[in-house]
Structure formats: C-alpha cells, structure tokens
C-alpha cells in the first residue's frame, strides 16, 4: 500500500450535467472499467491525484529499505540474510516501476525525489517506526506487507493502466514477502522462550501502526469520495482495515501469541472481528513528522542523495564524453 | 598438513571471501546514490551470500564434524577466518566500494574460470554456477570504475584515491603457500600466482580507459588468507554479523 491521506485534487464530485464532454467520455470509460492510458485525455485533478498516490507509494518502497536494511547485517543465518536481501532488492525494484508509472503522467523521477527530500511528499507512516529485534523483520513481512497486499490486490483494478499493471506485478512478489515473514516469525513463536518474547514484542509494537497503514477512518477520510468515483481507490479505508484484521487474527492465534489488543473479539452478528481503533492522534503526529524515526529516515535518504551527487555527476559526464566521441567519429 | 586439511583451508578462503564481501556490500542497503545502484548492490550481495552457502557447506562436509555453513559463518572467531584482507576493509565512499568490487571481481572471475576444471566435481559445480553471476559483477564494476574514473574531476580524484588505498591489498589475492601447493598437486585449484599475468593485463586496460594510474608500489599487506593477522575491521564486522547466534546459542531461526 503505502499511500495514505492522499489529498484528492478536486473540489468535490461533479454531476454529469456539470461535466464537459471530455469529462463525460472519461467518466464513461471509468464506469465501463476501461483502463485510462497515458496518452488518453484525463482531468488535470485525476492526473495530480495519481501523481501523489503513485509517488507516495514509490517513496514508501524506497524508504522501506531502511528499516529492513537495519537488520540485513545482523540476520541470524545465511538463508535469512539471502531472503532479506532478495526482498529488499524487490522493494527497490517496485520503487523503480512505480516511479516509471508516475513518469507516464508527466513528472520526472528527479522531481519526485526532490519532493520527498524537501518534505513536500510523504511516504507510508509505517516506515517511521523502528525495527528493534529480529522478529520485527518477520513482522514487517507478515503484517506490513500483508496490509500492503490487501490494498494492492484491490488496486490491481485501479483505473489507470500503468498503475494497475505495476500492482499486478508487485502483488506477486509481495505475497512471497508476506509468506517469508510469517515463516520467519513462526520459527520464533515456536522457538525458545526468548525468541517467543521477541515475536510477541514485535506483534505488540507493530499491530497498531499496521492498522494505520490503511489511512484514517472513513468518517474522517475527506478525500476518498472523488478517488472512489475515479476508481483510483477501490475500497474504503475501513473495509480494507477490517479485511486485514479478519485475515490476521487467526494467524496470531495459530502462532500462540497473545492478541495485541484486548478488544479483539469475534462478532457473530457482523461476521467480522471487532477491534480497537489505533490512536489516531499518534497517527496524525507521525504524518506531521513526529514519529519515532521520521527525522532519521529522511536524513538517511538526504545523505544518500547528497553523498551520491558526485557519482551521478561523474557517470553523466562520462556518458556525455562517450556520446561526443561517437559523434566525432561518425 | 593432509590433503583434506589443505582442501578445508582452500574452501574457507573461497567462502570467507564471499561471506565478508557480501556482508560489506549489504551494508549499502538503502543508501546508494541512485535506486538502480541499490538494486545492483543488493543483488551482488545476494549472489555472494548464495556462493558462501555453497562453499561453506562443502567446507563443513570436508571437515567432517557435522558443522553447517551457518556454524562456520556465525560461530568462528576472527583468527579462523581465511578471507583476503581486501574484502574486509570498510566500504568508504561509493567509489571505494566499487573499486574494491572491481579489484575482487576481476580476480574472482579468473579463479572461478579455472575452478570449473577442478578435479573435485563439487568444486567444479560451484564454480560453474558462480562464474555466471560473477561475469555480471565484473561487467558492472568495470563499467562503473571506467565511468567514474573518466567522469568529472571530482569523481576521477575519488577513484584514484580509492585505487591508491586499496592497491596494497591486491597482492594477497595472488600469494601462494603450502595450501595452494597441495591444491595444485591434487588438481583441485590453480596456483593463485598463475592468475596474476591475466589480472594485470585486465587492470592495465581498464585503468587506462578509466584514466587512472596503477600505483607503482608492489607492497602487499598479507595475513587474511592464512588468518595470521586480519585488520581491526573484521572483529567489528563479525560482532554485528554473529550477534544473534552468539547471544542466543542453539536457537533455530
């Protein structure tokens, strides 16, 4: 997932009468589930909303390397280290396709990176939480990628063609990530008492931040309606969150871990688990930059970018010299 | 020294090189100059760790006391490591990391090409698989060294500094000792010294294209591949790498 609180660039939904002919043709395509492609006409607000959403998603993949990278050098076996490297490599690859999908909307990757580094664009709040013990790496795969998959499976049907196709490809890899995460945490939950303690600690700390990944509750989600009408968003935040809880609670029970929220309870009437809301004031604080890792994560990305300037300049200068030499030879 | 003793030392040298370098390269995760480099670095580290699993599993088999590749990676102390010093030096900037990669990859590819013809089928099979990956590694590290050497004034200066810093660690890759003599006699592995001429030819060509000067000094730091004296850096690397296995002995992960 990794896109939350996307401010839809519009002043509300227009009725058919208020739409121009172009807008009506566009909306008809959406309603008929015909994908919008880069060269098709699209409302400016649709374009801007998608740039925000896909850009935030791409940034999340990139920043998401940091909490996992935090444990690559301490992975406890060669196999776990190899799996984690493969996963982080996939995440960076997702960042790459998503930036490419955003570029089809007329914004360059450099512009998007600039907006991330200057704080104008966000990444998912989840990556502002720390990874403190090895079980966190399992929990990130299982809970965080698990939450992401729920959103992304829905987004495979999103109306913008390049985004939908990126989601289809990404979902295949994400399901491998979620599985490896669950296996890693299973080894710990069924391991020594210390390992079980690590697993419990990870679930306790990451449960509510994982719930926050779906964004604010529907009643406070002011931007959803237009995005749903444009099929940029397919399901509401609360629907997705419920789906995640229903899927995850039995997995926690199977692991023999304590539930991280005393109010989790099966509700026969609704056919769903009841659960507590995350602390939304904490969520808004993290979004504002006050999460435990916001400052460090952004500083790490800025440092990587600044320290890499000479590398990008050097390689660019070299390719220009080569091109000039080829021209001269022709 | 029996042949098996020598064989074990040889396998540890191969496996520890890839383990320690794979670890170093993985330290870059999320901090590379561009996203494509993040991917390439993670991919290189992944290949090296995969090769480590094969070399150290075979080392455990030859040792014959039931040790797994993980036991060897996570439960030996620095003096038992047999990697060349080159791979344990800290990453430095991106230029030094890629220069080290090129200096190592060029040796690695020559070595693996020869190991494909090893009299030991298990060694030949590992080399066969690894050389495919290493062919990509050297292609990329070579292009990067050339691009940055012949890039801007700053990138050129940084790459020259990287080469000057790393050069004294290159000689150890080609040092021969009794272990090597035993491997040559058994037809298992080539004498490292016999790879030097080809290596020098590659380096001369690549550094010329990169507009970098190969240092004149023939001095070589040694002590890694025989475990006599590692750098101070290895202990720190092992401290983080081995921490969980050391802190929670016997746990399965």
Coordinates of C-alpha atoms in Angstrom, one line a residue:
Chain A
X1 CA 0.0 0.0 0.0
X2 CA 1.8 2.7 1.3
X3 CA -0.4 5.5 0.1
X4 CA -2.4 7.2 2.9
X5 CA -4.1 10.5 3.2
X6 CA -3.9 11.2 -0.5
X7 CA -5.5 14.6 -0.9
X8 CA -7.6 14.3 -3.9
X9 CA -7.0 17.3 -6.1
X10 CA -10.6 18.3 -6.6
X11 CA -13.4 20.3 -5.0
X12 CA -15.9 17.6 -4.9
X13 CA -17.6 15.3 -7.4
X14 CA -19.3 16.9 -10.4
X15 CA -22.7 15.7 -11.5
X16 CA -23.0 14.6 -15.2
X17 CA -24.6 17.9 -16.1
X18 CA -21.6 19.8 -14.7
X19 CA -19.1 17.8 -16.7
X20 CA -17.7 18.8 -20.1
X21 CA -18.0 16.4 -23.0
X22 CA -14.4 15.2 -22.4
X23 CA -15.1 14.7 -18.7
X24 CA -18.2 12.7 -19.5
X25 CA -16.4 10.4 -22.0
X26 CA -13.7 9.9 -19.4
X27 CA -16.1 9.0 -16.7
X28 CA -18.0 6.7 -19.0
X29 CA -14.7 4.8 -19.6
X30 CA -14.1 4.5 -15.9
X31 CA -17.6 3.3 -15.3
X32 CA -17.2 0.7 -18.0
X33 CA -13.9 -0.5 -16.4
X34 CA -11.9 0.6 -19.4
X35 CA -8.3 1.5 -18.4
X36 CA -7.1 5.0 -18.8
X37 CA -3.8 5.0 -20.6
X38 CA -1.0 7.7 -20.6
X39 CA -2.0 9.3 -23.9
X40 CA -5.7 9.4 -23.2
X41 CA -7.3 12.7 -22.1
X42 CA -7.8 12.9 -18.4
X43 CA -8.9 15.6 -16.0
X44 CA -6.0 17.5 -14.5
X45 CA -7.2 16.7 -11.0
X46 CA -7.1 13.0 -11.8
X47 CA -3.6 13.3 -13.1
X48 CA -2.5 15.2 -10.0
X49 CA -4.1 12.9 -7.6
X50 CA -2.5 9.9 -9.2
X51 CA 0.9 11.5 -9.2
X52 CA 0.5 12.0 -5.4
X53 CA -0.7 8.5 -4.8
X54 CA 1.9 6.6 -7.1
X55 CA 4.7 8.9 -5.9
X56 CA 3.9 8.3 -2.3
X57 CA 3.8 4.6 -3.0
X58 CA 7.2 4.7 -4.8
X59 CA 8.8 6.7 -2.0
X60 CA 7.5 4.2 0.6
X61 CA 9.2 1.4 -1.3
X62 CA 12.4 3.3 -1.2
X63 CA 12.3 4.5 2.4
X64 CA 11.1 1.0 3.3
X65 CA 14.6 -0.3 2.6
X66 CA 15.9 1.4 5.7
X67 CA 14.1 -0.4 8.5
X68 CA 14.8 -3.8 6.8
X69 CA 18.3 -2.8 5.9
X70 CA 18.8 -2.2 9.6
X71 CA 18.8 -6.0 10.1
X72 CA 20.5 -7.3 7.0
X73 CA 23.9 -7.2 8.6
X74 CA 22.6 -9.0 11.7
X75 CA 20.4 -11.7 10.0
X76 CA 20.9 -14.8 12.1
X77 CA 21.5 -17.3 9.2
X78 CA 22.8 -17.2 5.7
X79 CA 19.4 -18.3 4.4
X80 CA 17.6 -15.5 6.3
X81 CA 20.2 -13.0 5.1
X82 CA 19.7 -14.1 1.5
X83 CA 15.9 -14.0 1.7
X84 CA 16.0 -10.5 3.2
X85 CA 18.4 -9.2 0.6
X86 CA 16.2 -10.6 -2.1
X87 CA 13.2 -8.9 -0.6
X88 CA 14.8 -5.6 -0.2
X89 CA 16.0 -5.8 -3.8
X90 CA 12.4 -6.4 -4.8
X91 CA 11.2 -3.4 -2.9
X92 CA 13.8 -1.2 -4.6
X93 CA 12.6 -2.7 -7.9
X94 CA 9.0 -1.8 -7.0
X95 CA 10.1 1.7 -6.4
X96 CA 11.6 1.7 -9.9
X97 CA 8.4 0.6 -11.6
X98 CA 6.3 2.9 -9.6
X99 CA 8.5 5.9 -10.5
X100 CA 8.2 4.8 -14.1
X101 CA 4.4 4.6 -13.8
X102 CA 4.4 8.1 -12.3
X103 CA 6.6 9.4 -15.2
X104 CA 3.9 8.4 -17.7
X105 CA 1.8 11.2 -16.0
X106 CA 4.4 13.8 -16.9
X107 CA 6.5 14.1 -13.7
X108 CA 10.2 13.1 -13.6
X109 CA 11.7 10.8 -11.1
X110 CA 14.1 13.5 -10.1
X111 CA 11.2 15.9 -9.4
X112 CA 9.5 13.3 -7.2
X113 CA 12.7 12.6 -5.3
X114 CA 13.2 16.3 -4.8
X115 CA 9.7 16.5 -3.3
X116 CA 10.3 13.6 -1.0
X117 CA 13.6 15.1 0.3
X118 CA 12.1 18.5 0.8
X119 CA 9.2 17.0 2.7
X120 CA 6.6 18.0 0.2
X121 CA 5.6 14.4 -0.5
X122 CA 5.2 11.7 2.2
X123 CA 5.8 8.0 2.4
X124 CA 3.8 5.5 4.4
X125 CA 3.7 6.2 8.2
X126 CA 4.7 2.6 9.0
X127 CA 8.3 3.2 8.0
X128 CA 8.7 5.8 10.7
X129 CA 8.6 3.0 13.3
X130 CA 11.8 1.3 14.3
X131 CA 12.8 -2.4 13.8
X132 CA 14.1 -3.3 17.2
X133 CA 14.5 -7.0 17.3
X134 CA 14.9 -9.7 14.6
X135 CA 11.2 -10.7 14.9
X136 CA 10.4 -7.3 13.6
X137 CA 11.7 -8.4 10.2
X138 CA 9.3 -11.3 10.2
X139 CA 6.5 -9.0 11.4
X140 CA 7.3 -6.4 8.7
X141 CA 6.9 -9.1 6.0
X142 CA 3.8 -10.7 7.6
X143 CA 1.9 -7.6 8.9
X144 CA 3.2 -4.7 6.9
X145 CA 3.5 -6.4 3.5
X146 CA 0.3 -8.3 4.4
X147 CA -1.5 -5.0 4.9
X148 CA 0.1 -3.7 1.7
X149 CA -1.2 -6.7 -0.3
X150 CA -4.7 -6.2 0.8
X151 CA -4.6 -2.7 -0.6
X152 CA -2.7 -3.6 -3.7
X153 CA -4.8 -6.5 -4.6
X154 CA -7.7 -4.0 -4.7
X155 CA -5.6 -1.6 -6.7
X156 CA -5.0 -4.1 -9.4
X157 CA -8.4 -3.0 -10.6
X158 CA -7.5 0.7 -10.4
X159 CA -8.5 2.8 -13.4
X160 CA -5.0 4.0 -14.5
X161 CA -3.5 1.3 -16.8
X162 CA 0.2 1.7 -15.9
X163 CA -0.6 1.7 -12.1
X164 CA -2.8 -1.3 -12.4
X165 CA -0.2 -3.3 -14.3
X166 CA 2.5 -2.3 -11.8
X167 CA 0.2 -3.5 -9.0
X168 CA -0.3 -6.9 -10.6
X169 CA 3.4 -7.4 -10.9
X170 CA 4.2 -6.1 -7.4
X171 CA 1.5 -8.3 -5.8
X172 CA 3.1 -11.5 -7.0
X173 CA 6.3 -10.5 -5.2
X174 CA 4.6 -9.2 -2.1
X175 CA 2.9 -12.5 -1.5
X176 CA 6.3 -14.1 -1.3
X177 CA 7.4 -11.4 1.1
X178 CA 4.4 -11.9 3.4
X179 CA 4.9 -15.7 3.4
X180 CA 8.6 -15.5 4.2
X181 CA 7.8 -13.0 7.0
X182 CA 5.2 -15.4 8.5
X183 CA 7.7 -18.3 8.3
X184 CA 10.4 -16.2 10.0
X185 CA 8.1 -15.3 12.8
X186 CA 6.7 -18.8 13.1
X187 CA 10.3 -20.1 13.7
X188 CA 10.5 -17.7 16.6
X189 CA 7.0 -18.1 18.0
X190 CA 7.7 -21.9 18.2
X191 CA 11.3 -21.4 19.2
X192 CA 13.0 -20.7 22.6
X193 CA 11.2 -18.6 25.2
X194 CA 13.5 -15.6 24.3
X195 CA 12.5 -16.0 20.6
X196 CA 8.8 -16.1 21.5
X197 CA 9.3 -13.0 23.6
X198 CA 10.8 -11.2 20.6
X199 CA 7.9 -12.3 18.4
X200 CA 5.3 -11.1 20.9
X201 CA 7.2 -7.8 21.3
X202 CA 7.2 -7.3 17.5
X203 CA 3.4 -8.0 17.2
X204 CA 2.6 -5.7 20.1
X205 CA 4.6 -2.8 18.7
X206 CA 3.6 -3.2 15.0
X207 CA -0.1 -4.1 15.3
X208 CA -1.5 -0.6 15.6
X209 CA 1.0 1.0 13.2
X210 CA 0.0 -1.7 10.6
X211 CA -3.7 -0.8 11.1
X212 CA -2.8 2.9 10.5
X213 CA -1.4 1.9 7.1
X214 CA -5.0 1.9 5.7
X215 CA -5.4 5.6 6.5
X216 CA -7.9 7.4 8.7
X217 CA -11.3 6.1 9.4
X218 CA -13.9 6.6 6.7
X219 CA -15.8 9.2 8.6
X220 CA -12.6 11.3 8.7
X221 CA -11.4 10.5 5.3
X222 CA -12.3 13.6 3.4
X223 CA -10.6 12.8 0.1
X224 CA -12.0 9.3 -0.6
X225 CA -15.2 10.1 -2.5
X226 CA -13.7 11.5 -5.7
X227 CA -11.0 8.9 -5.7
X228 CA -13.6 6.2 -5.5
X229 CA -15.6 7.7 -8.3
X230 CA -12.5 7.8 -10.5
X231 CA -11.6 4.2 -9.4
X232 CA -8.2 5.4 -8.2
X233 CA -9.3 3.9 -4.9
X234 CA -11.4 0.7 -5.0
X235 CA -12.3 0.0 -1.4
X236 CA -12.7 2.3 1.6
X237 CA -10.0 2.5 4.3
X238 CA -12.3 0.8 6.9
X239 CA -13.2 -2.0 4.6
X240 CA -9.6 -2.8 3.9
X241 CA -8.7 -2.5 7.6
X242 CA -11.4 -4.9 8.5
X243 CA -10.2 -7.4 5.9
X244 CA -6.7 -7.2 7.3
X245 CA -7.9 -7.8 10.9
X246 CA -10.1 -10.7 9.9
X247 CA -7.2 -12.3 8.0
X248 CA -4.5 -11.7 10.6
X249 CA -6.2 -12.5 14.0
X250 CA -6.4 -16.3 13.3
X251 CA -2.7 -16.2 12.2
X252 CA -1.7 -14.6 15.6
X253 CA -3.7 -17.2 17.4
X254 CA -2.1 -20.0 15.4
X255 CA 1.3 -18.7 16.5
X256 CA 0.2 -19.0 20.1
X257 CA 0.9 -15.3 20.7
X258 CA -1.3 -13.0 22.8
X259 CA -3.5 -10.7 20.9
X260 CA -2.1 -7.2 20.8
X261 CA -5.5 -5.6 21.6
X262 CA -7.7 -6.8 24.4
X263 CA -10.8 -5.7 22.5
X264 CA -10.3 -8.1 19.6
X265 CA -13.3 -10.4 19.6
X266 CA -15.3 -12.3 17.0
X267 CA -18.6 -10.6 16.3
X268 CA -21.1 -13.3 15.2
X269 CA -23.6 -10.7 14.1
X270 CA -21.3 -8.8 11.8
X271 CA -19.3 -11.8 10.7
X272 CA -16.1 -9.9 11.5
X273 CA -13.7 -9.4 14.3
X274 CA -14.2 -6.3 16.5
X275 CA -11.1 -4.4 17.4
X276 CA -9.9 -1.1 18.8
X277 CA -9.1 1.9 16.7
X278 CA -5.5 2.9 16.5
X279 CA -4.6 6.0 18.4
X280 CA -5.4 8.5 15.7
X281 CA -3.6 11.4 17.4
X282 CA -0.5 9.3 17.2
X283 CA -1.1 8.7 13.5
X284 CA -1.6 12.4 12.7
X285 CA 1.6 13.1 14.7
X286 CA 3.6 10.6 12.7
X287 CA 2.2 12.1 9.5
X288 CA 3.2 15.5 10.7
X289 CA 6.8 14.3 11.2
X290 CA 6.8 13.4 14.8
X291 CA 7.1 9.6 14.5
X292 CA 9.9 7.9 16.2
X293 CA 12.0 7.7 13.1
X294 CA 10.8 10.5 10.7
X295 CA 13.9 12.7 11.2
X296 CA 16.4 9.8 10.9
X297 CA 14.7 8.2 7.9
X298 CA 14.6 11.4 5.9
X299 CA 18.1 12.4 7.0
X300 CA 19.4 9.0 5.7
X301 CA 17.7 9.5 2.4
X302 CA 19.0 13.0 2.1
X303 CA 22.5 11.9 2.9
X304 CA 22.4 9.0 0.4
X305 CA 21.3 11.6 -2.3
X306 CA 23.8 14.2 -1.4
X307 CA 26.7 11.8 -1.0
X308 CA 25.8 10.3 -4.3
X309 CA 25.8 13.6 -6.2
X310 CA 29.4 13.1 -7.3
X311 CA 28.6 9.6 -8.6
X312 CA 25.6 10.7 -10.6
X313 CA 27.6 13.7 -12.0
X314 CA 30.6 11.5 -12.8
X315 CA 28.6 8.9 -14.7
X316 CA 26.7 11.5 -16.6
X317 CA 29.9 13.3 -17.5
X318 CA 31.3 10.1 -18.8
X319 CA 28.4 9.2 -20.9
X320 CA 28.4 12.6 -22.4
X321 CA 32.1 12.3 -23.3
X322 CA 31.4 8.9 -24.9
X323 CA 28.5 10.3 -26.9
X324 CA 30.6 13.2 -28.1
X325 CA 33.4 10.9 -29.1
X326 CA 30.9 8.7 -31.0
X327 CA 29.6 11.8 -32.8
X328 CA 33.1 13.0 -33.7
X329 CA 33.9 9.5 -35.1
X330 CA 30.8 9.5 -37.4
Chain B
X1 CA 49.2 -30.9 6.5
X2 CA 47.0 -33.6 5.0
X3 CA 45.2 -33.0 1.7
X4 CA 41.9 -32.6 3.5
X5 CA 43.4 -30.0 5.8
X6 CA 44.5 -28.1 2.8
X7 CA 41.2 -28.6 1.0
X8 CA 39.4 -27.2 4.0
X9 CA 41.6 -24.2 4.1
X10 CA 41.1 -23.6 0.4
X11 CA 37.3 -23.8 0.8
X12 CA 37.3 -21.4 3.8
X13 CA 39.3 -19.0 1.7
X14 CA 36.7 -19.0 -1.1
X15 CA 33.7 -19.0 1.3
X16 CA 35.0 -16.4 3.7
X17 CA 35.9 -14.0 0.8
X18 CA 32.3 -14.1 -0.5
X19 CA 30.8 -14.0 3.0
X20 CA 32.7 -11.0 4.2
X21 CA 32.4 -9.1 0.9
X22 CA 28.7 -10.0 0.7
X23 CA 28.3 -8.5 4.2
X24 CA 30.2 -5.4 3.3
X25 CA 28.1 -4.8 0.2
X26 CA 24.9 -5.4 2.0
X27 CA 25.8 -2.5 4.4
X28 CA 24.8 -0.2 1.5
X29 CA 21.1 -1.2 1.6
X30 CA 19.0 1.9 1.2
X31 CA 22.0 4.3 1.0
X32 CA 23.1 4.1 -2.6
X33 CA 23.5 7.1 -4.9
X34 CA 20.6 6.0 -7.2
X35 CA 17.9 3.4 -6.9
X36 CA 19.4 1.3 -9.7
X37 CA 22.6 1.0 -7.6
X38 CA 20.6 0.0 -4.5
X39 CA 19.2 -2.8 -6.6
X40 CA 22.6 -3.8 -8.1
X41 CA 24.3 -3.8 -4.7
X42 CA 21.6 -5.9 -3.1
X43 CA 21.8 -8.3 -6.0
X44 CA 25.6 -8.6 -5.8
X45 CA 25.4 -9.2 -2.0
X46 CA 22.7 -11.8 -2.6
X47 CA 24.9 -13.7 -5.1
X48 CA 27.9 -13.6 -2.8
X49 CA 25.9 -14.9 0.1
X50 CA 24.5 -17.6 -2.1
X51 CA 28.0 -18.6 -3.1
X52 CA 29.0 -18.6 0.6
X53 CA 26.3 -21.1 1.4
X54 CA 27.8 -23.5 -1.2
X55 CA 31.5 -23.0 -0.3
X56 CA 30.9 -23.3 3.5
X57 CA 28.5 -26.2 3.2
X58 CA 31.3 -28.1 1.3
X59 CA 33.8 -26.9 3.9
X60 CA 31.7 -28.4 6.7
X61 CA 31.4 -31.6 4.7
X62 CA 35.1 -31.9 4.3
X63 CA 35.7 -31.0 7.9
X64 CA 33.5 -34.0 8.7
X65 CA 32.3 -33.0 12.2
X66 CA 28.8 -32.1 11.3
X67 CA 29.2 -28.3 11.1
X68 CA 26.8 -26.5 8.8
X69 CA 27.6 -23.5 6.7
X70 CA 25.9 -21.4 9.3
X71 CA 28.0 -22.8 12.1
X72 CA 31.1 -21.8 10.2
X73 CA 29.8 -18.4 9.3
X74 CA 28.5 -17.4 12.7
X75 CA 30.5 -19.3 15.2
X76 CA 34.1 -18.9 14.3
X77 CA 36.3 -16.1 15.7
X78 CA 38.3 -13.7 13.6
X79 CA 41.5 -15.8 13.7
X80 CA 39.7 -18.7 12.0
X81 CA 38.6 -16.5 9.0
X82 CA 40.5 -17.0 5.8
X83 CA 39.3 -14.2 3.6
X84 CA 41.7 -11.8 1.9
X85 CA 42.1 -8.5 3.8
X86 CA 40.8 -6.7 0.7
X87 CA 37.2 -7.7 1.3
X88 CA 37.1 -6.7 5.0
X89 CA 38.2 -3.1 4.7
X90 CA 35.3 -0.7 5.3
X91 CA 33.2 0.4 2.3
X92 CA 34.4 4.0 2.4
X93 CA 32.5 6.1 -0.3
X94 CA 30.7 4.5 -3.3
X95 CA 33.9 4.9 -5.3
X96 CA 36.0 2.8 -3.0
X97 CA 33.2 0.2 -2.7
X98 CA 33.0 -0.2 -6.5
X99 CA 36.8 -0.1 -6.9
X100 CA 37.2 -2.9 -4.3
X101 CA 34.4 -4.8 -6.1
X102 CA 36.3 -4.5 -9.4
X103 CA 39.6 -5.5 -8.0
X104 CA 38.0 -8.5 -6.3
X105 CA 35.6 -9.4 -9.2
X106 CA 38.5 -9.5 -11.7
X107 CA 40.4 -12.0 -9.6
X108 CA 37.2 -13.9 -8.7
X109 CA 36.3 -14.5 -12.3
X110 CA 39.8 -15.7 -13.3
X111 CA 39.8 -18.0 -10.3
X112 CA 36.3 -19.4 -11.0
X113 CA 37.1 -20.0 -14.7
X114 CA 40.0 -22.2 -13.6
X115 CA 38.0 -23.9 -10.9
X116 CA 35.5 -25.0 -13.5
X117 CA 38.1 -27.6 -14.5
X118 CA 38.8 -28.7 -10.9
X119 CA 39.5 -32.4 -10.3
X120 CA 36.9 -32.2 -7.5
X121 CA 33.4 -32.3 -9.1
X122 CA 31.8 -30.4 -6.2
X123 CA 34.2 -27.5 -6.6
X124 CA 33.7 -27.5 -10.4
X125 CA 30.0 -27.4 -9.9
X126 CA 30.1 -24.4 -7.5
X127 CA 32.4 -22.6 -9.9
X128 CA 30.2 -23.3 -12.9
X129 CA 27.2 -21.7 -11.1
X130 CA 29.1 -18.8 -9.5
X131 CA 31.0 -17.8 -12.6
X132 CA 27.8 -16.9 -14.3
X133 CA 26.9 -14.4 -11.6
X134 CA 30.5 -13.1 -11.3
X135 CA 30.6 -12.4 -15.0
X136 CA 27.8 -9.8 -14.4
X137 CA 29.5 -8.5 -11.3
X138 CA 32.7 -7.7 -13.1
X139 CA 30.9 -6.2 -16.1
X140 CA 29.2 -3.8 -13.8
X141 CA 32.1 -2.9 -11.5
X142 CA 34.4 -2.5 -14.6
X143 CA 31.9 -0.1 -16.3
X144 CA 31.4 1.9 -13.0
X145 CA 35.2 2.2 -12.4
X146 CA 35.6 3.4 -16.0
X147 CA 32.6 5.8 -15.8
X148 CA 33.7 7.4 -12.6
X149 CA 37.4 7.4 -13.4
X150 CA 36.8 9.1 -16.6
X151 CA 33.9 11.3 -15.3
X152 CA 34.3 14.6 -13.6
X153 CA 37.4 16.0 -11.9
X154 CA 36.0 15.0 -8.5
X155 CA 34.9 11.5 -9.5
X156 CA 38.4 11.0 -11.1
X157 CA 40.1 12.1 -7.9
X158 CA 38.0 9.9 -5.7
X159 CA 38.6 6.8 -7.8
X160 CA 42.3 7.4 -7.9
X161 CA 42.2 7.8 -4.1
X162 CA 40.3 4.5 -3.8
X163 CA 42.7 2.7 -6.0
X164 CA 45.7 4.1 -4.1
X165 CA 44.1 3.0 -0.8
X166 CA 43.2 -0.5 -2.0
X167 CA 46.2 -1.3 -4.0
X168 CA 48.3 -2.7 -1.2
X169 CA 45.6 -5.2 -0.5
X170 CA 45.6 -6.7 -4.1
X171 CA 48.8 -8.6 -3.8
X172 CA 47.5 -11.0 -1.2
X173 CA 45.0 -12.4 -3.7
X174 CA 47.9 -13.9 -5.6
X175 CA 50.1 -15.1 -2.8
X176 CA 50.9 -18.8 -2.8
X177 CA 51.6 -21.0 0.1
X178 CA 51.7 -24.7 1.1
X179 CA 47.9 -24.9 0.9
X180 CA 48.0 -23.8 -2.7
X181 CA 50.8 -26.1 -3.5
X182 CA 48.7 -29.0 -2.1
X183 CA 45.7 -27.9 -4.2
X184 CA 47.7 -27.7 -7.3
X185 CA 49.2 -31.1 -6.7
X186 CA 45.6 -32.5 -6.3
X187 CA 44.4 -30.7 -9.4
X188 CA 41.7 -29.1 -7.3
X189 CA 42.7 -25.4 -7.7
X190 CA 45.2 -23.3 -9.6
X191 CA 48.2 -21.6 -8.1
X192 CA 46.9 -18.1 -7.4
X193 CA 50.2 -16.7 -8.6
X194 CA 49.5 -18.1 -12.1
X195 CA 46.4 -15.8 -12.4
X196 CA 48.5 -12.6 -11.9
X197 CA 49.6 -12.0 -15.5
X198 CA 46.0 -12.1 -16.9
X199 CA 44.8 -10.0 -14.0
X200 CA 47.5 -7.3 -14.7
X201 CA 46.5 -7.3 -18.3
X202 CA 42.9 -6.6 -17.4
X203 CA 43.8 -4.0 -14.9
X204 CA 46.1 -2.2 -17.3
X205 CA 43.4 -2.0 -20.0
X206 CA 40.6 -0.9 -17.6
X207 CA 42.6 1.6 -15.7
X208 CA 43.9 3.2 -18.9
X209 CA 40.3 3.6 -20.1
X210 CA 39.3 5.0 -16.7
X211 CA 42.3 7.4 -16.9
X212 CA 43.6 6.1 -13.6
X213 CA 47.2 5.3 -12.7
X214 CA 48.0 1.9 -11.1
X215 CA 50.3 2.6 -8.2
X216 CA 54.0 1.6 -8.7
X217 CA 54.4 0.0 -5.3
X218 CA 54.5 -3.8 -5.3
X219 CA 54.0 -3.9 -1.5
X220 CA 51.2 -6.2 -0.3
X221 CA 49.5 -6.5 3.1
X222 CA 49.0 -10.1 4.0
X223 CA 47.6 -12.1 6.8
X224 CA 44.0 -12.7 5.9
X225 CA 44.0 -15.8 3.8
X226 CA 46.2 -17.6 6.4
X227 CA 44.5 -16.0 9.4
X228 CA 47.8 -14.8 10.8
X229 CA 46.7 -11.1 11.1
X230 CA 43.4 -9.7 10.0
X231 CA 42.7 -5.9 10.0
X232 CA 41.0 -4.4 13.1
X233 CA 37.9 -4.1 11.0
X234 CA 37.0 -7.7 10.8
X235 CA 36.2 -8.0 14.5
X236 CA 33.6 -5.3 14.3
X237 CA 32.0 -6.9 11.2
X238 CA 31.7 -10.2 13.0
X239 CA 30.3 -8.6 16.1
X240 CA 27.2 -7.5 14.2
X241 CA 27.1 -10.4 11.9
X242 CA 27.3 -13.1 14.6
X243 CA 25.4 -11.3 17.3
X244 CA 22.1 -13.2 17.4
X245 CA 23.8 -16.6 17.1
X246 CA 26.1 -15.7 19.9
X247 CA 23.5 -14.2 22.2
X248 CA 21.0 -17.0 21.8
X249 CA 23.1 -20.2 21.4
X250 CA 21.2 -23.1 20.0
X251 CA 18.1 -21.2 18.8
X252 CA 16.8 -22.1 15.4
X253 CA 15.9 -19.2 13.2

